[in-house]
Coordinates of C-alpha atoms in Angstrom, one line a residue:
M1 CA 4.0 34.6 21.3
K2 CA 4.8 32.0 18.7
E3 CA 1.8 30.0 17.7
Q4 CA 3.4 26.7 18.5
I5 CA 4.1 24.4 21.4
T6 CA 7.5 22.7 21.5
P7 CA 7.7 19.4 23.4
Y8 CA 10.7 19.2 25.7
L9 CA 11.8 15.7 26.3
S10 CA 13.9 14.8 29.4
F11 CA 16.1 11.7 29.7
D12 CA 18.3 10.1 32.3
G13 CA 21.7 10.1 30.5
N14 CA 20.6 8.9 27.0
A15 CA 19.4 12.1 25.4
K16 CA 22.1 11.8 22.7
Q17 CA 20.8 8.3 21.7
A18 CA 17.2 9.6 21.7
L19 CA 18.2 12.6 19.6
E20 CA 19.8 10.3 17.0
F21 CA 16.8 7.9 17.1
Y22 CA 14.2 10.6 16.5
K23 CA 16.5 12.2 13.8
E24 CA 16.4 9.0 11.9
V25 CA 12.7 8.3 12.5
L26 CA 11.5 11.8 11.4
G27 CA 14.2 12.5 8.8
A28 CA 14.9 15.6 10.9
E29 CA 18.0 17.8 11.4
V30 CA 19.8 18.4 14.7
T31 CA 20.0 22.2 15.0
G32 CA 22.1 22.3 18.2
V33 CA 23.5 20.3 21.1
Q34 CA 25.1 21.7 24.2
T35 CA 26.4 19.5 27.0
F36 CA 26.6 20.4 30.7
G37 CA 30.4 20.3 30.3
E38 CA 30.2 23.0 27.7
A39 CA 28.2 25.3 29.9
D40 CA 29.7 28.4 31.4
Y41 CA 29.4 27.3 35.0
P42 CA 31.1 24.5 37.1
T43 CA 29.6 21.0 36.8
P44 CA 30.6 17.7 38.3
P45 CA 32.6 15.5 35.9
E46 CA 29.8 12.9 35.7
A47 CA 27.6 15.6 34.1
N48 CA 30.0 16.7 31.4
D49 CA 28.8 14.5 28.6
R50 CA 25.1 14.8 29.5
V51 CA 22.9 16.9 27.2
M52 CA 21.9 20.3 28.7
H53 CA 19.9 21.3 25.7
A54 CA 19.4 20.0 22.1
Q55 CA 17.0 20.7 19.4
L56 CA 15.7 18.7 16.4
K57 CA 13.7 20.3 13.5
K58 CA 11.9 19.2 10.4
G59 CA 9.7 21.8 8.7
N60 CA 7.3 23.0 11.4
I61 CA 8.2 20.1 13.8
S62 CA 10.5 21.0 16.6
L63 CA 11.5 18.9 19.6
M64 CA 13.8 19.9 22.5
F65 CA 15.9 17.4 24.5
S66 CA 17.8 17.4 27.8
D67 CA 19.3 14.9 30.2
T68 CA 18.6 15.3 33.8
F69 CA 21.4 16.5 36.0
P70 CA 23.1 13.7 38.0
G71 CA 21.1 12.9 41.1
Q72 CA 17.8 14.0 39.5
S73 CA 15.5 11.4 38.0
T74 CA 13.1 11.1 35.2
V75 CA 9.8 9.4 35.5
V76 CA 8.3 7.8 32.4
G77 CA 4.6 8.7 32.4
N78 CA 1.6 8.9 30.2
N79 CA 0.7 12.5 30.9
I80 CA 2.3 13.7 27.6
T81 CA 1.9 12.2 24.2
L82 CA 3.2 13.5 20.9
T83 CA 1.0 13.5 17.8
L84 CA 2.4 13.1 14.3
E85 CA 0.1 13.6 11.3
P86 CA 1.7 12.0 8.3
E87 CA 0.5 12.8 4.8
S88 CA 0.4 9.2 3.3
E89 CA -0.3 5.6 4.2
E90 CA 3.4 4.8 3.4
E91 CA 4.6 7.5 5.8
I92 CA 2.4 6.4 8.7
Q93 CA 3.5 2.8 8.2
H94 CA 7.2 3.9 8.2
L95 CA 6.7 5.9 11.4
F96 CA 4.8 3.1 13.1
D97 CA 7.4 0.5 12.2
A98 CA 10.3 2.8 13.3
L99 CA 8.8 3.9 16.6
R100 CA 7.8 0.4 17.7
K101 CA 11.3 -1.0 17.1
N102 CA 12.4 -1.9 20.7
G103 CA 9.2 -0.2 21.9
K104 CA 5.6 -1.5 21.9
P105 CA 2.4 -0.7 20.1
L106 CA -0.4 0.5 22.4
N107 CA -2.9 0.5 19.6
E108 CA -2.1 -1.3 16.4
L109 CA -2.1 0.7 13.1
E110 CA -5.7 0.5 11.8
D111 CA -8.5 2.3 10.1
T112 CA -10.8 4.2 12.4
F113 CA -14.4 5.4 12.5
W114 CA -13.3 9.0 12.0
G115 CA -11.8 8.2 8.6
A116 CA -8.2 8.0 9.6
K117 CA -5.5 5.4 9.9
Y118 CA -4.3 5.6 13.5
A119 CA -1.9 4.0 16.0
R120 CA -0.4 4.7 19.5
V121 CA 3.1 3.5 20.1
Q122 CA 5.4 3.7 23.2
D123 CA 8.9 4.0 21.8
Q124 CA 12.1 2.5 23.3
F125 CA 12.6 5.6 25.5
G126 CA 9.0 5.5 27.0
I127 CA 7.6 8.3 24.9
I128 CA 4.1 7.8 23.7
W129 CA 3.3 8.8 20.1
E130 CA -0.1 9.1 18.4
L131 CA 0.0 8.7 14.7
N132 CA -3.0 9.9 12.7
Y133 CA -3.2 9.9 8.9
Q134 CA -6.5 11.6 7.9
K135 CA -7.6 10.0 4.6
S136 CA -9.3 12.3 2.1

């Protein structure tokens, strides 16, 4: 088994927009996108442009994306958060600013009792991110 966990993010028809957003925020690379229309099985026309599977990578960071099939729904919840551990104050500030654009901070970026700069942000797609820069 690979020693990693890859978050799989589901969207209701806007996975392509989310993929581009996270690509810009993280400075990552899209390593593949397949739509339902490209799949080797029949799909209704309204599913053709929806993302069946996509992946984004940067170094050891990997995120997978998909749209739900028409008729299925996604529920934005708080049972999954994604944690990023930037390596500088500049990097955590950039991530905080980028993720809160059209989203909302849940905890402002601030120094913590555990010696880190930390924030929680819900982005424009409802995904909750924890940002933790551990100062030396």
